mmCIF file of C-alpha atoms in Angstrom:
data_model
loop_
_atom_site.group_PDB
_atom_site.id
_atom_site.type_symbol
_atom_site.label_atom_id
_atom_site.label_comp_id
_atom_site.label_asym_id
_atom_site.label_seq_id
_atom_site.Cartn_x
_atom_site.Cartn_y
_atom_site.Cartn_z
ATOM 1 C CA UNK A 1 97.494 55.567 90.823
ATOM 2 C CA UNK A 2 95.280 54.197 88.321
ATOM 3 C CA UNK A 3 92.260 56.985 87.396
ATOM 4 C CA UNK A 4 89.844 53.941 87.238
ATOM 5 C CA UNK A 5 90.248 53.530 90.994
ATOM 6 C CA UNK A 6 89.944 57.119 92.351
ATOM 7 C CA UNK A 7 86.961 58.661 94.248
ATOM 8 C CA UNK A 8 86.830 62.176 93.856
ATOM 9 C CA UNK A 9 86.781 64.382 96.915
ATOM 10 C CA UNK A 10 83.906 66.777 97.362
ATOM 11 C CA UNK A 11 84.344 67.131 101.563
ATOM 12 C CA UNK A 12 86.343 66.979 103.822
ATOM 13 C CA UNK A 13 85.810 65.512 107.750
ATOM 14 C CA UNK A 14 87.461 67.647 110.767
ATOM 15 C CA UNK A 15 88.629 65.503 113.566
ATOM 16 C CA UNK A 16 89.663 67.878 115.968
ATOM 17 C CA UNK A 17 89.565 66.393 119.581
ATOM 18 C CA UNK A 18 87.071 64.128 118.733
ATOM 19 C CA UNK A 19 89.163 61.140 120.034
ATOM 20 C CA UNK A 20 89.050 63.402 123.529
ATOM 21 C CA UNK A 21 85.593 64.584 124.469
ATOM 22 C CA UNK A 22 86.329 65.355 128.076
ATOM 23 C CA UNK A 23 88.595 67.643 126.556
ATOM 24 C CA UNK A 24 86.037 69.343 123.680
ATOM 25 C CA UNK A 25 83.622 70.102 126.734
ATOM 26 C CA UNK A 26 86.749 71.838 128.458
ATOM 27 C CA UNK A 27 88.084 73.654 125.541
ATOM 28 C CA UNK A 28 84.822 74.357 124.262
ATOM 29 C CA UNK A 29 83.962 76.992 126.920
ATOM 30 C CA UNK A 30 87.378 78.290 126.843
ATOM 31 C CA UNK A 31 87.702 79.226 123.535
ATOM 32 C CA UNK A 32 84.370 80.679 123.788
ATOM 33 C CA UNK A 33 84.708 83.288 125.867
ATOM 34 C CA UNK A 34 88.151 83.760 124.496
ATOM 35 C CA UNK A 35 86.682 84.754 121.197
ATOM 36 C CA UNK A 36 83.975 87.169 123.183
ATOM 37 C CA UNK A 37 86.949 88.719 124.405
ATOM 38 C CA UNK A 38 88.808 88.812 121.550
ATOM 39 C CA UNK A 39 85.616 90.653 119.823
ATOM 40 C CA UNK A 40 85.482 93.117 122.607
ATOM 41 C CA UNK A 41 88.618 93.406 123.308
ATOM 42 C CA UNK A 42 89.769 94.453 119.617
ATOM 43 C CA UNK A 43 86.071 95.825 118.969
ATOM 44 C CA UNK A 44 86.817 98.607 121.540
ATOM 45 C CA UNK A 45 90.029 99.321 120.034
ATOM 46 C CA UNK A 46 88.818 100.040 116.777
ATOM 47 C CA UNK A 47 86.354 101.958 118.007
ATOM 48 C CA UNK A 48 88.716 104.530 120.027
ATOM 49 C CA UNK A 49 91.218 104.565 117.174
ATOM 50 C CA UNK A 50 88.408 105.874 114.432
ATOM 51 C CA UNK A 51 86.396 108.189 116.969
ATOM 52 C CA UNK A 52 89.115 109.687 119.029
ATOM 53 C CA UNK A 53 91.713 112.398 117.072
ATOM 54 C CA UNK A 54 93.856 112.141 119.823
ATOM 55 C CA UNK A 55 94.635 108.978 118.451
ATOM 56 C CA UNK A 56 94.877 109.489 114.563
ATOM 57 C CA UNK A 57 98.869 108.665 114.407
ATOM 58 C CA UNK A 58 100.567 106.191 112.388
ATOM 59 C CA UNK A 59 100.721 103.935 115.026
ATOM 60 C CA UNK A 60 97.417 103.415 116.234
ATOM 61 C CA UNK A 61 95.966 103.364 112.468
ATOM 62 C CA UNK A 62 98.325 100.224 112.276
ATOM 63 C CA UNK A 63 96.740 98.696 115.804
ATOM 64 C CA UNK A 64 93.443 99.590 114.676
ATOM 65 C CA UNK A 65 94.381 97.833 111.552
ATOM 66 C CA UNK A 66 96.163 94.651 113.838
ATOM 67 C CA UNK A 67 92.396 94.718 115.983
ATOM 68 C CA UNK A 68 90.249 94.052 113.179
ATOM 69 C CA UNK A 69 93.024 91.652 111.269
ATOM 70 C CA UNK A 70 92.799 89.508 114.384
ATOM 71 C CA UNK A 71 88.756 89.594 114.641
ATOM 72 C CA UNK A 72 88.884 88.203 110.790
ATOM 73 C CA UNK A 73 91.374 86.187 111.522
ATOM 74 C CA UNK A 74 89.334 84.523 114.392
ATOM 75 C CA UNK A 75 86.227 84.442 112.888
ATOM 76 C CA UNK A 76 87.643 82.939 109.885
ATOM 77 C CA UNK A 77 88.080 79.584 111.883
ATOM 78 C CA UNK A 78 86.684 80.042 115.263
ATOM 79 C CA UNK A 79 83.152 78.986 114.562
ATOM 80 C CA UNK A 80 84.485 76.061 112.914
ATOM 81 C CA UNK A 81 86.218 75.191 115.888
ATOM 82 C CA UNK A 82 83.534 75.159 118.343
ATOM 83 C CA UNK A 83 81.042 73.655 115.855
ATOM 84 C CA UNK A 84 83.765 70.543 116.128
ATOM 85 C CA UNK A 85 83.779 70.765 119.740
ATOM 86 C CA UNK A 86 80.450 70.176 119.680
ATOM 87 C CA UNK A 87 80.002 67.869 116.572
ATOM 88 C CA UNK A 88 81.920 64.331 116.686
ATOM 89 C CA UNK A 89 82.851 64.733 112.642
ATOM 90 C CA UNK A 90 82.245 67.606 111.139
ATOM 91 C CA UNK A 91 82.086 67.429 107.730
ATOM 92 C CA UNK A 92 83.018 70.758 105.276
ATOM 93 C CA UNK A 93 82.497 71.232 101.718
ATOM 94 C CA UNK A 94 85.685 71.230 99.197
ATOM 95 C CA UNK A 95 84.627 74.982 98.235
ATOM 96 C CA UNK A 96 84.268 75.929 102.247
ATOM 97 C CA UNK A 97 87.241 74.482 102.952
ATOM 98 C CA UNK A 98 89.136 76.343 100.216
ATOM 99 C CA UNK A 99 87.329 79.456 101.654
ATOM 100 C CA UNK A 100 88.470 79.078 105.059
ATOM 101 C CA UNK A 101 92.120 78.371 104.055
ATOM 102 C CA UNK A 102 92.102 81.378 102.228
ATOM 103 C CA UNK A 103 90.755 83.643 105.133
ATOM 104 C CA UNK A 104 92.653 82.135 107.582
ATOM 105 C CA UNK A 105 96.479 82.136 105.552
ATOM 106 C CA UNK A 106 95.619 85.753 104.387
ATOM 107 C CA UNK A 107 95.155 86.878 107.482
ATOM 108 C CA UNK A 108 98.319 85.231 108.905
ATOM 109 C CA UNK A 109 100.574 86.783 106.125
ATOM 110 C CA UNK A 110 98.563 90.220 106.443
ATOM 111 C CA UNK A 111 99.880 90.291 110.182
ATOM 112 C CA UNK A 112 103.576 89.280 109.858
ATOM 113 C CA UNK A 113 103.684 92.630 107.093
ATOM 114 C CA UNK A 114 101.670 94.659 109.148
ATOM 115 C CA UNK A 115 104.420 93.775 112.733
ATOM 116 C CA UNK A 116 107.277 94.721 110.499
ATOM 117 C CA UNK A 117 105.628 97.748 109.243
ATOM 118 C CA UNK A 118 104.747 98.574 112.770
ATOM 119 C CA UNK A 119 108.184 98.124 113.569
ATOM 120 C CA UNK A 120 109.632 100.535 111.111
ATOM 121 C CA UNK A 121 107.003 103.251 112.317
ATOM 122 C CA UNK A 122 108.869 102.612 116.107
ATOM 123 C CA UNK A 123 112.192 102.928 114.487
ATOM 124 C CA UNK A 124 111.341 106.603 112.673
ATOM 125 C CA UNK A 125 109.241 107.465 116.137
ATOM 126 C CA UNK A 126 112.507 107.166 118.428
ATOM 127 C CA UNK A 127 115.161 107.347 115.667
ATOM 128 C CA UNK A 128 114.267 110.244 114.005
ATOM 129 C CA UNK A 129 112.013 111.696 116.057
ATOM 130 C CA UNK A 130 112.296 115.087 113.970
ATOM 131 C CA UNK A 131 111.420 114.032 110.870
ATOM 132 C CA UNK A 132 108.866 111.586 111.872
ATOM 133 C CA UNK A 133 106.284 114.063 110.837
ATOM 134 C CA UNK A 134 107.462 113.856 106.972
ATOM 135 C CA UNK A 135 108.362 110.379 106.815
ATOM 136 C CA UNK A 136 105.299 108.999 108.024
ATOM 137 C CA UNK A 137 102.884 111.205 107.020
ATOM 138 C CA UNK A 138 98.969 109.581 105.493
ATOM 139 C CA UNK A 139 99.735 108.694 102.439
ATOM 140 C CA UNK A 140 102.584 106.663 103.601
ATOM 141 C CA UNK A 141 100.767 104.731 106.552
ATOM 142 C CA UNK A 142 97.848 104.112 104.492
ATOM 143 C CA UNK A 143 99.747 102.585 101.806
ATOM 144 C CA UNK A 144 102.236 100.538 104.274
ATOM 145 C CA UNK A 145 98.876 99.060 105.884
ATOM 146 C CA UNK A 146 97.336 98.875 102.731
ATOM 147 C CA UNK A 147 100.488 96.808 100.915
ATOM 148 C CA UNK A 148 99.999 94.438 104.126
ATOM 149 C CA UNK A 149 96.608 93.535 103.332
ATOM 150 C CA UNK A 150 97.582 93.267 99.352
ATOM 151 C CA UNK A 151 100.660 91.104 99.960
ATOM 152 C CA UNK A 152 98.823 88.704 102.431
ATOM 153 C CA UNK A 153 95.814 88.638 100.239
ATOM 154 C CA UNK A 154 97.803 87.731 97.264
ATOM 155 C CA UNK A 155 100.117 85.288 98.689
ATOM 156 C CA UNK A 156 97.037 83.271 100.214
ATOM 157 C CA UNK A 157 95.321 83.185 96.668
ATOM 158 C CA UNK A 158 98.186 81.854 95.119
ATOM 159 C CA UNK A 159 98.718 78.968 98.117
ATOM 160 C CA UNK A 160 95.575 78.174 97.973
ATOM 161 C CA UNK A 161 94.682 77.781 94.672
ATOM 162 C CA UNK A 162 97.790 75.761 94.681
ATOM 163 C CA UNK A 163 96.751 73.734 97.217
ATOM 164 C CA UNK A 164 93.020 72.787 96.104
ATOM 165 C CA UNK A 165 94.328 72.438 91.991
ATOM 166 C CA UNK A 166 95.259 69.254 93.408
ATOM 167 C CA UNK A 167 93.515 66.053 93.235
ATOM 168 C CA UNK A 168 92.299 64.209 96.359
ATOM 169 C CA UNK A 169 90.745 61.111 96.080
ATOM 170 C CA UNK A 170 91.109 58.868 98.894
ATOM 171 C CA UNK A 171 91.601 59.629 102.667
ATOM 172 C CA UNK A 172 89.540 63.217 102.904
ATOM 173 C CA UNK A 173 90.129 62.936 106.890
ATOM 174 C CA UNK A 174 91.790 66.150 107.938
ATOM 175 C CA UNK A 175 93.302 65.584 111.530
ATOM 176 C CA UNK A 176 92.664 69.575 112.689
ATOM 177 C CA UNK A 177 90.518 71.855 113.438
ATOM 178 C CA UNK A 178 90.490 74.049 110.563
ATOM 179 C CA UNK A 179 91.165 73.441 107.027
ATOM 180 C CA UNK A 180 94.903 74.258 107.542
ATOM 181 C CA UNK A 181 97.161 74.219 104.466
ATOM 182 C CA UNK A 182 99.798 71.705 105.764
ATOM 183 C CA UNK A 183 96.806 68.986 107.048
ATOM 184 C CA UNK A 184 95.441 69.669 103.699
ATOM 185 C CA UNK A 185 98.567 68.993 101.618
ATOM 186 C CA UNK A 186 98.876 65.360 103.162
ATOM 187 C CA UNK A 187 95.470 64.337 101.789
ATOM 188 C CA UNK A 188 96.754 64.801 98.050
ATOM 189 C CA UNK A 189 97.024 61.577 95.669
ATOM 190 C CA UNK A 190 99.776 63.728 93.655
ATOM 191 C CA UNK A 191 103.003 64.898 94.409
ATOM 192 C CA UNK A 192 103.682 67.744 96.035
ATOM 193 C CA UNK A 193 106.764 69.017 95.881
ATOM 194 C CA UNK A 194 105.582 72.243 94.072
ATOM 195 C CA UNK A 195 103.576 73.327 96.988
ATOM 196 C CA UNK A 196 106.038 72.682 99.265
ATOM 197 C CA UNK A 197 108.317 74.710 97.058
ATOM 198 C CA UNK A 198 105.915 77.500 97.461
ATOM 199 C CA UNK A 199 105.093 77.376 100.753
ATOM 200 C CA UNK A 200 108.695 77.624 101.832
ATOM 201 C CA UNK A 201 109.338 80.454 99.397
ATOM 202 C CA UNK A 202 106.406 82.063 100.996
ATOM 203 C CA UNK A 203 107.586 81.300 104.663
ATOM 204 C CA UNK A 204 110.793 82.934 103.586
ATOM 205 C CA UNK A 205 108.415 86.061 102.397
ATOM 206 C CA UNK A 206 106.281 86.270 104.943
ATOM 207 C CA UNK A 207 108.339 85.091 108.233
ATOM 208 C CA UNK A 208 111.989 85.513 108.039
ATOM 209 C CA UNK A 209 112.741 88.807 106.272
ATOM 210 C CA UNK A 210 109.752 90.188 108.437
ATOM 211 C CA UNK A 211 111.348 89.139 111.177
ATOM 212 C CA UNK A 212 114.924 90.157 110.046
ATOM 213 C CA UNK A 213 113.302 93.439 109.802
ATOM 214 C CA UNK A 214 111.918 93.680 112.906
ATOM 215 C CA UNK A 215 115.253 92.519 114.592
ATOM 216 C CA UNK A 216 117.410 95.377 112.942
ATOM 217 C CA UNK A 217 114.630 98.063 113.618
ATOM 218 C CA UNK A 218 114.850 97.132 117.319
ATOM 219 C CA UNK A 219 118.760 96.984 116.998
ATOM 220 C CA UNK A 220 118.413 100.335 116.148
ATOM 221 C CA UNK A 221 115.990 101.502 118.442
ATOM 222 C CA UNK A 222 117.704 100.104 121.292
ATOM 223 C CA UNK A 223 121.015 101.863 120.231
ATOM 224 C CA UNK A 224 119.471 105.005 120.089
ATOM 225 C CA UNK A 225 117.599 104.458 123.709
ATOM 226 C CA UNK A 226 120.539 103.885 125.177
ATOM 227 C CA UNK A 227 122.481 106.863 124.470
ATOM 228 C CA UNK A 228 119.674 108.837 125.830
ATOM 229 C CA UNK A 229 121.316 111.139 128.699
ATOM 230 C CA UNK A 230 118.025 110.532 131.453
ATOM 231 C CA UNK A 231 116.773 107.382 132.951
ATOM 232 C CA UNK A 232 112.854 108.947 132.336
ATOM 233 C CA UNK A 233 113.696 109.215 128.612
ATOM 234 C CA UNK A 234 114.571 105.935 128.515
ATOM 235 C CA UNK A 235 111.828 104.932 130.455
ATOM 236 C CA UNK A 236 109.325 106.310 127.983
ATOM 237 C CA UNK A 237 111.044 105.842 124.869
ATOM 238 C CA UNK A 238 111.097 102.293 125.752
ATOM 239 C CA UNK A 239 107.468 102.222 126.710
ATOM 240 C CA UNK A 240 106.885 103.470 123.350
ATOM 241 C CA UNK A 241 107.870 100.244 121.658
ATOM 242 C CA UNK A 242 107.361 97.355 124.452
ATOM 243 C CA UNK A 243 103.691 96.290 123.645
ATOM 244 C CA UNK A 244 104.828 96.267 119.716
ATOM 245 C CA UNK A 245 107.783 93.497 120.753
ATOM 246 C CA UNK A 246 105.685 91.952 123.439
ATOM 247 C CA UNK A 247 102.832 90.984 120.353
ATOM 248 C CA UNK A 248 105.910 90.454 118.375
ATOM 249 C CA UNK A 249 107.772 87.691 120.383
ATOM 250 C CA UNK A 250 104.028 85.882 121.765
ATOM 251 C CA UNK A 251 102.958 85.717 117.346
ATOM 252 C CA UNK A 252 106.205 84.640 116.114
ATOM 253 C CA UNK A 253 107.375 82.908 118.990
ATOM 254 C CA UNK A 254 104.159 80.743 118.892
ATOM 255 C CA UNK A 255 104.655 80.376 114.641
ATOM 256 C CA UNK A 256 108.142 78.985 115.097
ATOM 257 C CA UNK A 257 107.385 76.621 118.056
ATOM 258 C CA UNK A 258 104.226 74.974 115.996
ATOM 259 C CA UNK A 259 106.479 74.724 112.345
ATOM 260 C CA UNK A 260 110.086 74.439 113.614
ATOM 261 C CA UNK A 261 109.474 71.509 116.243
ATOM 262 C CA UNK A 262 109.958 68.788 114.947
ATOM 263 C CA UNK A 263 107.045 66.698 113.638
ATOM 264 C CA UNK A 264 105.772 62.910 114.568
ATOM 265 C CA UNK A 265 105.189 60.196 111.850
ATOM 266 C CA UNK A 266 101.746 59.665 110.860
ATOM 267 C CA UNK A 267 99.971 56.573 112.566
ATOM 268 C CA UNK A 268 96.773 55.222 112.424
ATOM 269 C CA UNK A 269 96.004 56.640 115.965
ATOM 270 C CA UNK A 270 96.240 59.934 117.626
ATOM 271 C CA UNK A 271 99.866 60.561 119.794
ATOM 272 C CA UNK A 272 99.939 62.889 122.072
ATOM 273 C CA UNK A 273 102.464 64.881 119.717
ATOM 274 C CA UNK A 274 99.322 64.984 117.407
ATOM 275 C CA UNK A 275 97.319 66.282 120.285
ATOM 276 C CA UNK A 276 99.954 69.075 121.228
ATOM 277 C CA UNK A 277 100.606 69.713 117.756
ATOM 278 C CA UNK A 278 96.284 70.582 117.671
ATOM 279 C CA UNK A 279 96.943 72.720 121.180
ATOM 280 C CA UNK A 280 99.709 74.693 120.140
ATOM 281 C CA UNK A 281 97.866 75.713 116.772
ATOM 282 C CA UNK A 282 94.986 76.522 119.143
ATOM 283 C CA UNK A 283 96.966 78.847 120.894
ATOM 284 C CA UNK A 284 98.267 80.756 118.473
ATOM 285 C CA UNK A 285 94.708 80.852 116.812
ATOM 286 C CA UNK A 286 93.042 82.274 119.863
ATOM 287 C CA UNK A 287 94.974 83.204 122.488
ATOM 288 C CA UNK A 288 97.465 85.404 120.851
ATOM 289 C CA UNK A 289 94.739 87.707 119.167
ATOM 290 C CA UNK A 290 93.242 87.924 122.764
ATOM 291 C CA UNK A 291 96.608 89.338 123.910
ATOM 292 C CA UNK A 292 96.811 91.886 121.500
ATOM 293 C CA UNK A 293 94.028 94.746 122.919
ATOM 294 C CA UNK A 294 95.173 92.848 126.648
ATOM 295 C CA UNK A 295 99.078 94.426 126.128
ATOM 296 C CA UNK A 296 98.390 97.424 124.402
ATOM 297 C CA UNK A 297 95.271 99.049 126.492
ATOM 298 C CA UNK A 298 96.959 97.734 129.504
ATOM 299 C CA UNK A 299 100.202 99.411 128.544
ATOM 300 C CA UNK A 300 99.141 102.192 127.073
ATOM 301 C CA UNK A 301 98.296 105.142 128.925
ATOM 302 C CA UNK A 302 96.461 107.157 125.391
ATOM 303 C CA UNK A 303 94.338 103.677 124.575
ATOM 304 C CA UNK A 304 93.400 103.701 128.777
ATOM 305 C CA UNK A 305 92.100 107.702 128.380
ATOM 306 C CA UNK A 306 90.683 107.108 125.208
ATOM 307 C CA UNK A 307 88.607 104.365 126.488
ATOM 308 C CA UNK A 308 87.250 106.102 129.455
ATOM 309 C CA UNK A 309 86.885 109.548 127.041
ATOM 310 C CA UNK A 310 84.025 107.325 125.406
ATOM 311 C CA UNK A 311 82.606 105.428 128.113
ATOM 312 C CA UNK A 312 82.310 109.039 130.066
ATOM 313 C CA UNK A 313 80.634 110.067 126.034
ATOM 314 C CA UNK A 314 78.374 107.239 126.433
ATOM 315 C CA UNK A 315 77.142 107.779 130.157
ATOM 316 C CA UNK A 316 76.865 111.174 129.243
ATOM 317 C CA UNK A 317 74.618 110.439 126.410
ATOM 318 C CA UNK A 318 72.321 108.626 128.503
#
């Protein structure tokens, strides 16, 4: 392309549904009070987790860590989505849009870690139950949640900078919601093939050893379940672990539906593959960090007594 002919790209316009406003008013609502739950929901859970000691274990120092991943992860592109609900194009600046990317990725890498690490801290709980006390003591929890934030944070600077390095200087229409790194990507007047390089190195990273992990952890956990003598050990050694791979299967279940499907040719109008495509990336924005506080208080008999411990605190307060 001849440099003589190329506008440079300082903005970038979010379509969203803005071919479908019957549907903005709809979804607009919903995903509203799906984010007010989501900061409740998750709010409370970080609260219980840093005020009760009943609850200062490995495992809920990762969910508290999960709760406020998923409120940055929302609020990193939430607003943005209901402002284009509400907005018919809404334009974002090159620098904003690089922002949000960042957020949003970052936090998306930060959770697959954090699962797997999760996963390993069921496998010592109901493996080896006897040394669980020396294998995960502080320093190593801290640093396994800590790592997750590092590698996520990392990875994300390096996509991104990837990403916006390159030059765009025609079409600056980005068919989503959100300034997502594969919408991005088709915008660029260059090739490529570098970031697509990296991205796939980094879904290797980030999705399938993570979820290799995960899979041999529960191999192992459901091995050593089931040569437990009693039906009630069972019971609650399997209760120990079932919100973990309930989150598990709803957050990587949705990730490989949205990237594995496969994907319509652009046109000049909007399919409804486009439109599903836009839904499906909704849910997994907003309805699956919703889910989170939803399976673990409800399954969860410590997160339940913990709860009312500082409501009854509260009342009593007062």
């Amino acid at each position: 392309m001849e440099g003589a002919n190329q506008t440079i790209v300082t903005e970038f316009v979010l379509l969203g549904l803005s071919g479908h406003p019957r549907l903005e008013t709809i979804f607009f609502v919903l995903v509203l009070w799906m984010y007010l739950v989501i900061l409740l929901g998750n709010g409370i859970l970080i609260i219980v987790t840093i005020y009760d000691s009943h609850l200062y274990t490995p495992m809920y120092s990762f969910l508290g860590n999960l709760s406020f991943l998923d409120i940055c992860y929302t609020t990193s592109s939430v607003p943005l989505i209901l402002d284009s609900f509400l907005t018919p194009r809404k334009i974002i600046s090159f620098s904003g849009c690089a922002v949000q990317m960042f957020l949003s990725f970052a936090m998306g890498a930060t959770e697959c870690v954090l699962l797997s690490m999760m996963a390993f801290d069921s496998y010592v709980a109901i493996c080896k139950p006897l040394r669980y006390p020396v294998i995960m003591n502080k320093d190593t929890y801290v640093s396994m949640a800590a790592g997750s934030w590092i590698a996520g944070d990392i990875t994300s600077a390096v996509q991104t900078s990837l990403a916006m390095k390159l030059p765009f200087c025609g079409d600056n229409v980005i068919n989503h919601f959100t300034c997502e790194i594969l919408a991005v990507l088709k915008l660029a007047c260059a090739d490529i093939l570098p970031n697509v390089i990296s991205m796939t190195l980094a879904d290797v990273i980030f999705l399938v050893f993570p979820v290799l992990f995960i899979f041999i952890s529960y191999v192992f956990i459901l091995s050593t379940i089931l040569r437990i003598p009693s039906a009630e050990g069972r019971r609650k050694a399997f209760s120990t672990c079932s919100a973990h791979l309930t989150v598990v299967i709803v957050f990587y279940g949705t990730i490989f539906f949205m990237y594995v499907k496969p994907k319509s040719k652009d046109s000049l109008g909007v399919s409804k593959e486009d439109i599903t495509d836009k839904l499906i990336s909704l849910f997994y924005g907003v309805v699956t960090p919703m889910f989170n506080p939803l399976i673990y208080s409800l399954r969860n008999k410590d997160v339940k007594t913990a709860v009312k411990n500082l409501m009854g605190r509260k009342l009593f307060a007062e």
